[in-house]
């Protein structure tokens, strides 16, 4: 079945377009989609999905960013990972999980939404790049610091050791052919899949806005320019495969774009990358002190965010490609009676988060209106909707907006966060009025 070309979101220079009109992304991260969409099993919750999509749509959200890649381990169930996994071993899929993705995608047109679909992940919580390396070497993943759901503390191993291990996915010449053959097979399996609900192949489905190579691919050997070339080659060859399979959809990198202009260009200059990507995480990047109740720390984060957004918009403009801030987030207030574990509760205030969200909205809308910028929208991390953190410690996945390696409630936006959702709603309305 061939859908009209105008039904797809496309890039015309630095502008996204659909049906001949400018298209600006007002997005929400909803990584849980595939598992919640399953017909049965411990993760299945289709009624919640329908409620969440309706709630997001009512706030003007037109895009959700989701995963089409979770990988299982040859060593049995692993800590802080999504289960059930889509790919249980290289080339072997759980049909029920894939059907969950089919069902979820089939719901989007009813809510006037599109999906950015990520095909892999650098981080452990879905298996990701490290799981490919584990399969190829038959070694255990050296997990970094993660949330211990039973003892309710962060615990674990060395972050740099994990980065080095996962980076072998595309940086180790001895593994490259093996890991990339598996990954390219996965790309083919997803992009050419025929949806069991709609009968439409994914590559012909306009409810998909873009394919994303990987959630947050990390740089290679920051001290060497050879790393730029190596990462570019992986991005270029992978995006080229996607475009050969599917000429209709946009392709983006999934990059945070946190390492400066040279790395941004290396990760986005491929002609097969048609949409630039960036993320902004003040706490994770050491730009926010969560224990400071004054406005000093959050306002410092906002100043850094403004510089970041302006720079990304300018660099994307130079590449003549639209860009989207696909992730931004901030935890709840973490001081006074809400300090520590209390900061993960839906009852904790969100004064700093709301100030930050409003500032992101101002920065992105301003850039979307500017001829000097290539910005085309943003998506917050992440929507939990009606889900709530567990009342007692448990290793069971809670399916909030926080992946299994993080405390449930850390960066989640719940349906009870009415002030935050009002900021998001206003952001959507302002985007709809943008014209370059």
Short mmCIF file of C-alpha atoms in Angstrom, two decimals:
data_model
loop_
_atom_site.label_atom_id
_atom_site.label_comp_id
_atom_site.label_asym_id
_atom_site.label_seq_id
_atom_site.Cartn_x
_atom_site.Cartn_y
_atom_site.Cartn_z
CA UNK A 1 0.00 0.00 0.00
CA UNK A 2 1.47 3.35 -1.06
CA UNK A 3 0.45 6.36 0.99
CA UNK A 4 0.36 9.91 -0.47
CA UNK A 5 3.76 11.58 -0.16
CA UNK A 6 2.21 14.64 1.45
CA UNK A 7 1.06 12.47 4.40
CA UNK A 8 4.69 12.06 5.51
CA UNK A 9 6.61 14.67 7.46
CA UNK A 10 9.51 15.79 5.27
CA UNK A 11 12.35 18.29 5.41
CA UNK A 12 12.49 21.25 3.07
CA UNK A 13 15.72 23.00 3.93
CA UNK A 14 15.57 23.78 7.64
CA UNK A 15 11.81 23.39 7.89
CA UNK A 16 9.69 20.34 8.58
CA UNK A 17 6.62 20.14 6.35
CA UNK A 18 3.47 18.03 6.24
CA UNK A 19 0.59 18.48 3.78
CA UNK A 20 2.40 21.52 2.43
CA UNK A 21 2.36 23.28 5.82
CA UNK A 22 5.13 23.87 8.40
CA UNK A 23 5.27 21.11 10.99
CA UNK A 24 6.69 21.80 14.44
CA UNK A 25 7.31 18.99 16.93
CA UNK A 26 5.60 19.26 20.29
CA UNK A 27 6.75 15.96 21.68
CA UNK A 28 6.72 13.57 24.60
CA UNK A 29 9.06 10.68 25.25
CA UNK A 30 7.08 7.48 25.72
CA UNK A 31 9.70 4.72 25.60
CA UNK A 32 7.25 2.27 27.24
CA UNK A 33 5.00 2.15 24.15
CA UNK A 34 5.90 -1.24 22.69
CA UNK A 35 5.58 -3.18 25.95
CA UNK A 36 2.48 -1.38 27.18
CA UNK A 37 0.91 -2.10 23.80
CA UNK A 38 1.22 -5.87 24.18
CA UNK A 39 -2.06 -7.81 24.21
CA UNK A 40 -1.18 -9.69 27.40
CA UNK A 41 1.58 -10.14 29.95
CA UNK A 42 2.99 -8.22 32.90
CA UNK A 43 3.78 -5.09 30.87
CA UNK A 44 0.50 -4.97 28.93
CA UNK A 45 -1.72 -1.97 29.63
CA UNK A 46 -3.57 -0.88 26.52
CA UNK A 47 -6.22 1.01 28.45
CA UNK A 48 -3.48 3.15 29.98
CA UNK A 49 -1.96 3.78 26.54
CA UNK A 50 -5.28 4.99 25.17
CA UNK A 51 -5.77 7.26 28.18
CA UNK A 52 -2.20 8.61 27.91
CA UNK A 53 -2.44 9.30 24.19
CA UNK A 54 -5.75 11.10 24.61
CA UNK A 55 -4.31 13.18 27.46
CA UNK A 56 -1.19 14.09 25.49
CA UNK A 57 -3.20 14.96 22.39
CA UNK A 58 -5.42 17.24 24.45
CA UNK A 59 -2.25 19.16 25.42
CA UNK A 60 -1.26 19.62 21.79
CA UNK A 61 1.36 16.88 21.69
CA UNK A 62 1.75 15.72 18.09
CA UNK A 63 4.82 13.47 18.40
CA UNK A 64 5.90 10.65 20.69
CA UNK A 65 9.43 9.22 20.75
CA UNK A 66 9.46 5.46 21.26
CA UNK A 67 11.74 2.41 21.19
CA UNK A 68 11.64 -0.37 18.61
CA UNK A 69 14.65 -2.11 20.10
CA UNK A 70 15.05 -4.08 23.31
CA UNK A 71 17.55 -6.91 23.57
CA UNK A 72 17.70 -9.91 25.88
CA UNK A 73 20.80 -11.46 27.45
CA UNK A 74 22.30 -14.90 26.98
CA UNK A 75 22.88 -14.89 30.75
CA UNK A 76 19.21 -14.73 31.72
CA UNK A 77 17.32 -11.82 33.21
CA UNK A 78 19.57 -8.83 33.85
CA UNK A 79 19.21 -5.99 36.37
CA UNK A 80 17.42 -2.79 35.46
CA UNK A 81 16.45 -3.87 31.94
CA UNK A 82 13.18 -3.82 29.97
CA UNK A 83 11.42 -7.19 29.87
CA UNK A 84 10.06 -8.89 27.91
CA UNK A 85 12.63 -8.00 25.27
CA UNK A 86 11.81 -7.65 21.58
CA UNK A 87 14.96 -9.40 20.33
CA UNK A 88 15.75 -12.37 22.56
CA UNK A 89 18.98 -13.21 20.69
CA UNK A 90 20.44 -12.01 17.38
CA UNK A 91 17.72 -12.23 14.75
CA UNK A 92 15.21 -13.91 17.10
CA UNK A 93 12.10 -11.93 18.04
CA UNK A 94 9.29 -12.22 20.55
CA UNK A 95 6.25 -12.00 18.28
CA UNK A 96 4.03 -10.75 21.10
CA UNK A 97 6.31 -7.76 21.77
CA UNK A 98 6.47 -6.89 18.06
CA UNK A 99 2.67 -7.08 17.94
CA UNK A 100 2.60 -4.58 20.81
CA UNK A 101 4.50 -2.13 18.64
CA UNK A 102 2.08 -2.80 15.77
CA UNK A 103 -0.88 -2.04 17.99
CA UNK A 104 0.66 1.13 19.40
CA UNK A 105 1.50 2.57 15.98
CA UNK A 106 -2.05 1.81 14.82
CA UNK A 107 -3.43 4.09 17.56
CA UNK A 108 -1.48 7.20 16.58
CA UNK A 109 -3.59 8.42 13.64
CA UNK A 110 -6.65 8.51 15.91
CA UNK A 111 -4.85 11.12 18.00
CA UNK A 112 -3.20 13.04 15.13
CA UNK A 113 0.21 11.91 16.35
CA UNK A 114 3.41 10.68 14.77
CA UNK A 115 6.27 8.66 16.24
CA UNK A 116 10.02 9.03 16.21
CA UNK A 117 11.16 5.40 16.34
CA UNK A 118 14.54 4.59 17.85
CA UNK A 119 16.27 1.50 16.47
CA UNK A 120 18.85 1.04 19.23
CA UNK A 121 20.11 2.47 22.51
CA UNK A 122 23.58 3.19 23.89
CA UNK A 123 22.44 2.55 27.45
CA UNK A 124 21.85 -0.65 29.37
CA UNK A 125 18.20 -0.28 30.25
CA UNK A 126 17.01 -1.77 26.96
CA UNK A 127 20.02 -4.02 26.36
CA UNK A 128 21.33 -1.76 23.65
CA UNK A 129 24.82 -1.45 22.19
CA UNK A 130 26.40 -3.25 25.13
CA UNK A 131 24.18 -6.28 24.58
CA UNK A 132 25.40 -6.59 20.98
CA UNK A 133 28.97 -6.53 22.34
CA UNK A 134 28.03 -9.11 24.95
CA UNK A 135 26.61 -11.40 22.29
CA UNK A 136 29.66 -10.96 20.07
CA UNK A 137 32.22 -11.59 22.83
CA UNK A 138 30.17 -13.85 25.11
CA UNK A 139 31.12 -11.64 28.06
CA UNK A 140 29.01 -10.09 30.78
CA UNK A 141 28.17 -6.39 30.54
CA UNK A 142 30.09 -4.28 33.10
CA UNK A 143 27.08 -2.33 34.32
CA UNK A 144 27.62 1.27 35.45
CA UNK A 145 26.01 2.84 38.51
CA UNK A 146 22.26 2.15 38.39
CA UNK A 147 19.29 2.37 40.72
CA UNK A 148 18.98 -0.49 43.22
CA UNK A 149 15.20 -0.82 43.44
CA UNK A 150 15.25 -2.97 46.57
CA UNK A 151 17.68 -0.91 48.67
CA UNK A 152 16.61 2.32 46.93
CA UNK A 153 20.08 3.70 46.35
CA UNK A 154 22.33 4.19 43.34
CA UNK A 155 24.91 1.41 43.23
CA UNK A 156 27.10 -0.42 40.76
CA UNK A 157 30.24 -0.24 38.71
CA UNK A 158 32.44 2.16 36.78
CA UNK A 159 30.83 4.51 34.24
CA UNK A 160 33.89 4.83 32.00
CA UNK A 161 34.36 1.08 31.88
CA UNK A 162 30.80 0.75 30.65
CA UNK A 163 31.27 3.48 28.02
CA UNK A 164 34.36 1.73 26.70
CA UNK A 165 32.55 -1.61 26.56
CA UNK A 166 29.39 -0.31 24.83
CA UNK A 167 31.46 1.80 22.44
CA UNK A 168 32.95 -1.38 20.98
CA UNK A 169 29.60 -1.79 19.21
CA UNK A 170 30.79 0.60 16.48
CA UNK A 171 34.41 1.34 17.45
CA UNK A 172 36.07 -2.10 17.74
CA UNK A 173 37.29 -3.30 14.32
CA UNK A 174 37.41 -6.89 15.57
CA UNK A 175 33.69 -6.81 16.40
CA UNK A 176 32.36 -4.33 13.86
CA UNK A 177 31.33 -6.73 11.12
CA UNK A 178 29.53 -9.00 13.58
CA UNK A 179 27.69 -6.36 15.60
CA UNK A 180 26.76 -4.36 12.53
CA UNK A 181 25.50 -7.40 10.62
CA UNK A 182 23.12 -8.13 13.49
CA UNK A 183 22.10 -4.50 13.80
CA UNK A 184 21.51 -4.08 10.08
CA UNK A 185 19.37 -7.21 10.13
CA UNK A 186 17.37 -5.63 12.94
CA UNK A 187 16.93 -2.45 10.94
CA UNK A 188 15.59 -4.48 8.01
CA UNK A 189 13.26 -6.41 10.31
CA UNK A 190 11.73 -3.21 11.72
CA UNK A 191 11.68 -0.92 8.70
CA UNK A 192 10.18 -3.51 6.35
CA UNK A 193 7.78 -5.05 8.88
CA UNK A 194 4.13 -5.27 7.90
CA UNK A 195 1.92 -4.06 10.74
CA UNK A 196 -0.36 -6.92 11.81
CA UNK A 197 -3.09 -4.44 12.77
CA UNK A 198 -3.13 -2.05 9.81
CA UNK A 199 -1.55 -4.21 7.10
CA UNK A 200 0.80 -1.34 6.24
CA UNK A 201 4.57 -1.84 6.13
CA UNK A 202 6.32 0.44 8.59
CA UNK A 203 8.26 2.10 5.77
CA UNK A 204 4.95 3.10 4.17
CA UNK A 205 3.34 4.35 7.38
CA UNK A 206 3.06 8.15 7.66
CA UNK A 207 2.35 7.87 11.39
CA UNK A 208 6.11 7.33 11.71
CA UNK A 209 7.80 10.73 11.59
CA UNK A 210 11.43 9.57 11.62
CA UNK A 211 13.79 6.68 12.21
CA UNK A 212 16.41 7.26 14.89
CA UNK A 213 19.69 5.34 14.64
CA UNK A 214 20.33 5.11 18.37
CA UNK A 215 19.34 6.78 21.60
CA UNK A 216 22.35 8.89 22.60
CA UNK A 217 25.30 7.44 20.64
CA UNK A 218 28.48 8.51 22.39
CA UNK A 219 31.62 9.93 20.81
CA UNK A 220 34.69 7.85 19.93
CA UNK A 221 38.16 8.81 21.22
CA UNK A 222 37.57 12.49 21.93
CA UNK A 223 41.31 13.21 21.72
CA UNK A 224 41.59 12.11 18.08
CA UNK A 225 40.07 13.45 14.88
CA UNK A 226 40.02 9.86 13.66
CA UNK A 227 37.14 9.34 16.05
CA UNK A 228 35.08 11.88 14.08
CA UNK A 229 35.64 9.94 10.88
CA UNK A 230 34.92 6.60 12.51
CA UNK A 231 31.63 7.72 14.01
CA UNK A 232 30.65 9.51 10.79
CA UNK A 233 31.23 6.32 8.81
CA UNK A 234 28.94 4.34 11.11
CA UNK A 235 26.22 7.00 10.99
CA UNK A 236 26.50 7.48 7.24
CA UNK A 237 26.44 3.79 6.35
CA UNK A 238 23.59 3.01 8.74
CA UNK A 239 21.45 5.94 7.61
CA UNK A 240 22.20 5.02 3.99
CA UNK A 241 20.80 1.53 4.59
CA UNK A 242 17.62 2.99 6.09
CA UNK A 243 17.13 5.34 3.14
CA UNK A 244 17.70 2.49 0.70
CA UNK A 245 14.95 0.52 2.44
CA UNK A 246 12.69 3.51 3.02
CA UNK A 247 12.95 6.72 0.98
CA UNK A 248 9.87 8.27 2.63
CA UNK A 249 10.86 8.88 6.24
CA UNK A 250 13.24 11.28 7.90
CA UNK A 251 16.34 9.83 9.57
CA UNK A 252 17.93 11.29 12.70
CA UNK A 253 20.87 10.28 14.86
CA UNK A 254 19.51 10.36 18.42
CA UNK A 255 22.57 12.36 19.47
CA UNK A 256 22.70 14.56 22.56
CA UNK A 257 25.02 16.94 20.66
CA UNK A 258 26.72 17.90 23.91
CA UNK A 259 30.35 17.75 22.69
CA UNK A 260 30.64 20.90 20.60
CA UNK A 261 30.36 21.93 16.97
CA UNK A 262 32.95 19.56 15.47
CA UNK A 263 31.26 16.50 16.92
CA UNK A 264 27.83 17.87 16.00
CA UNK A 265 28.94 18.19 12.39
CA UNK A 266 30.52 14.73 12.38
CA UNK A 267 27.26 13.23 13.61
CA UNK A 268 24.92 15.17 11.30
CA UNK A 269 26.75 15.99 8.06
CA UNK A 270 25.77 12.77 6.29
CA UNK A 271 23.36 13.42 3.42
CA UNK A 272 21.32 10.50 4.74
CA UNK A 273 20.70 12.28 8.06
CA UNK A 274 17.78 14.57 7.30
CA UNK A 275 16.91 15.72 10.83
CA UNK A 276 19.40 16.84 13.48
CA UNK A 277 19.05 15.79 17.11
CA UNK A 278 19.97 17.21 20.49
CA UNK A 279 19.17 16.59 24.18
CA UNK A 280 19.69 18.75 27.27
CA UNK A 281 20.12 17.30 30.78
CA UNK A 282 21.22 19.87 33.39
CA UNK A 283 21.58 17.45 36.32
CA UNK A 284 23.32 14.68 34.37
CA UNK A 285 25.75 17.17 32.81
CA UNK A 286 26.68 18.82 36.12
CA UNK A 287 24.79 22.04 35.37
CA UNK A 288 22.25 21.82 38.19
CA UNK A 289 22.50 21.39 41.95
CA UNK A 290 19.33 19.56 42.94
CA UNK A 291 19.82 20.38 46.63
CA UNK A 292 19.88 24.14 46.15
CA UNK A 293 16.38 25.47 46.90
CA UNK A 294 17.21 28.95 45.59
CA UNK A 295 16.82 29.98 41.98
CA UNK A 296 20.57 30.31 41.49
CA UNK A 297 21.19 26.77 40.29
CA UNK A 298 18.15 26.38 38.07
CA UNK A 299 18.75 29.81 36.52
CA UNK A 300 22.34 28.77 35.80
CA UNK A 301 20.94 25.69 34.05
CA UNK A 302 18.60 27.90 32.05
CA UNK A 303 21.43 30.17 30.91
CA UNK A 304 23.39 27.13 29.75
CA UNK A 305 20.31 25.74 28.01
CA UNK A 306 19.74 29.01 26.14
CA UNK A 307 23.32 29.00 24.86
CA UNK A 308 23.00 25.33 23.89
CA UNK A 309 19.73 25.76 21.98
CA UNK A 310 21.00 28.84 20.17
CA UNK A 311 24.20 27.05 19.17
CA UNK A 312 22.45 23.89 17.95
CA UNK A 313 19.98 25.96 15.95
CA UNK A 314 22.82 27.88 14.30
CA UNK A 315 24.92 24.78 13.55
CA UNK A 316 21.89 23.01 12.06
CA UNK A 317 21.19 26.04 9.94
CA UNK A 318 24.71 25.84 8.55
CA UNK A 319 24.05 22.20 7.62
CA UNK A 320 20.67 23.20 6.12
CA UNK A 321 18.80 20.67 8.23
CA UNK A 322 15.98 21.07 10.76
CA UNK A 323 16.74 20.09 14.34
CA UNK A 324 14.67 19.01 17.33
CA UNK A 325 15.44 18.95 21.05
CA UNK A 326 14.26 15.37 21.47
CA UNK A 327 14.91 15.18 25.23
CA UNK A 328 14.89 17.65 28.07
CA UNK A 329 14.06 17.02 31.69
CA UNK A 330 14.59 17.92 35.32
CA UNK A 331 13.82 16.12 38.56
CA UNK A 332 11.30 17.26 41.15
CA UNK A 333 12.28 19.52 44.06
CA UNK A 334 14.89 17.76 46.21
CA UNK A 335 15.12 19.71 49.44
CA UNK A 336 13.37 20.16 52.78
CA UNK A 337 10.73 17.50 53.49
CA UNK A 338 10.98 16.25 49.88
CA UNK A 339 14.73 15.57 49.93
CA UNK A 340 16.03 12.14 49.03
CA UNK A 341 13.41 9.51 48.23
CA UNK A 342 10.65 12.10 48.68
CA UNK A 343 11.82 13.82 45.49
CA UNK A 344 10.59 10.85 43.44
CA UNK A 345 7.04 11.09 44.71
CA UNK A 346 4.29 12.61 42.56
CA UNK A 347 3.45 14.68 45.63
CA UNK A 348 6.82 16.48 45.57
CA UNK A 349 6.72 20.04 44.17
CA UNK A 350 8.11 20.88 40.75
CA UNK A 351 8.96 24.57 41.13
CA UNK A 352 12.40 24.31 39.52
CA UNK A 353 11.19 21.91 36.83
CA UNK A 354 8.36 24.20 35.81
CA UNK A 355 10.70 27.18 35.65
CA UNK A 356 13.06 25.14 33.49
CA UNK A 357 10.29 23.80 31.22
CA UNK A 358 8.96 27.32 30.67
CA UNK A 359 12.44 28.53 29.78
CA UNK A 360 12.92 25.66 27.32
CA UNK A 361 9.61 26.59 25.70
CA UNK A 362 10.74 30.22 25.33
CA UNK A 363 14.10 29.22 23.87
CA UNK A 364 12.72 26.70 21.40
CA UNK A 365 9.82 28.88 20.24
CA UNK A 366 12.19 31.81 19.79
CA UNK A 367 14.50 29.68 17.68
CA UNK A 368 11.63 28.21 15.68
CA UNK A 369 10.62 31.75 14.72
CA UNK A 370 14.15 32.84 13.82
CA UNK A 371 15.47 32.76 10.27
CA UNK A 372 18.92 32.27 11.79
CA UNK A 373 17.96 28.99 13.45
CA UNK A 374 16.88 25.58 12.15
CA UNK A 375 14.86 24.57 15.20
CA UNK A 376 11.64 22.66 14.58
CA UNK A 377 10.44 21.73 18.07
CA UNK A 378 11.14 19.80 21.26
CA UNK A 379 9.96 16.84 23.33
CA UNK A 380 10.03 16.49 27.12
CA UNK A 381 11.27 13.44 29.04
CA UNK A 382 9.12 11.67 29.89
CA UNK A 383 5.39 11.02 30.20
CA UNK A 384 4.24 8.67 32.96
CA UNK A 385 0.57 9.54 32.71
CA UNK A 386 -1.51 7.46 35.09
CA UNK A 387 1.43 5.28 36.22
CA UNK A 388 2.80 5.77 39.73
CA UNK A 389 6.00 4.67 41.50
CA UNK A 390 5.58 1.50 43.61
CA UNK A 391 4.63 2.03 47.24
CA UNK A 392 7.14 -0.55 48.48
CA UNK A 393 10.58 -1.54 47.13
CA UNK A 394 10.29 -4.00 44.25
CA UNK A 395 12.34 -5.18 41.29
CA UNK A 396 9.22 -5.15 39.10
CA UNK A 397 9.22 -2.49 36.37
CA UNK A 398 6.82 0.31 37.24
CA UNK A 399 6.54 1.68 33.65
CA UNK A 400 6.59 5.31 34.75
CA UNK A 401 8.48 7.77 32.56
CA UNK A 402 11.76 6.62 34.10
CA UNK A 403 13.55 3.62 32.56
CA UNK A 404 14.38 0.67 34.83
CA UNK A 405 17.91 1.87 35.65
CA UNK A 406 16.55 5.03 37.31
CA UNK A 407 14.35 5.72 40.35
CA UNK A 408 10.66 5.62 39.39
CA UNK A 409 9.39 9.19 39.50
CA UNK A 410 12.76 10.89 38.98
CA UNK A 411 12.01 12.74 35.74
CA UNK A 412 8.44 11.55 35.16
CA UNK A 413 5.62 13.90 34.25
CA UNK A 414 2.43 12.46 35.76
CA UNK A 415 -1.14 13.24 34.76
CA UNK A 416 -1.43 14.98 38.15
CA UNK A 417 1.29 17.51 37.23
CA UNK A 418 -1.27 19.99 36.00
CA UNK A 419 0.98 23.06 36.13
CA UNK A 420 3.69 21.31 34.11
CA UNK A 421 1.14 20.07 31.59
CA UNK A 422 -0.21 23.60 31.24
CA UNK A 423 3.27 24.81 30.31
CA UNK A 424 3.48 22.00 27.73
CA UNK A 425 0.03 22.90 26.39
CA UNK A 426 0.99 26.55 25.99
CA UNK A 427 4.23 25.48 24.29
CA UNK A 428 2.20 23.44 21.79
CA UNK A 429 -0.06 26.39 21.05
CA UNK A 430 2.88 28.74 20.54
CA UNK A 431 4.55 26.28 18.17
CA UNK A 432 1.40 26.01 16.11
CA UNK A 433 1.61 29.76 15.51
CA UNK A 434 5.27 29.72 14.46
CA UNK A 435 6.27 30.89 11.01
CA UNK A 436 9.81 31.45 9.83
#
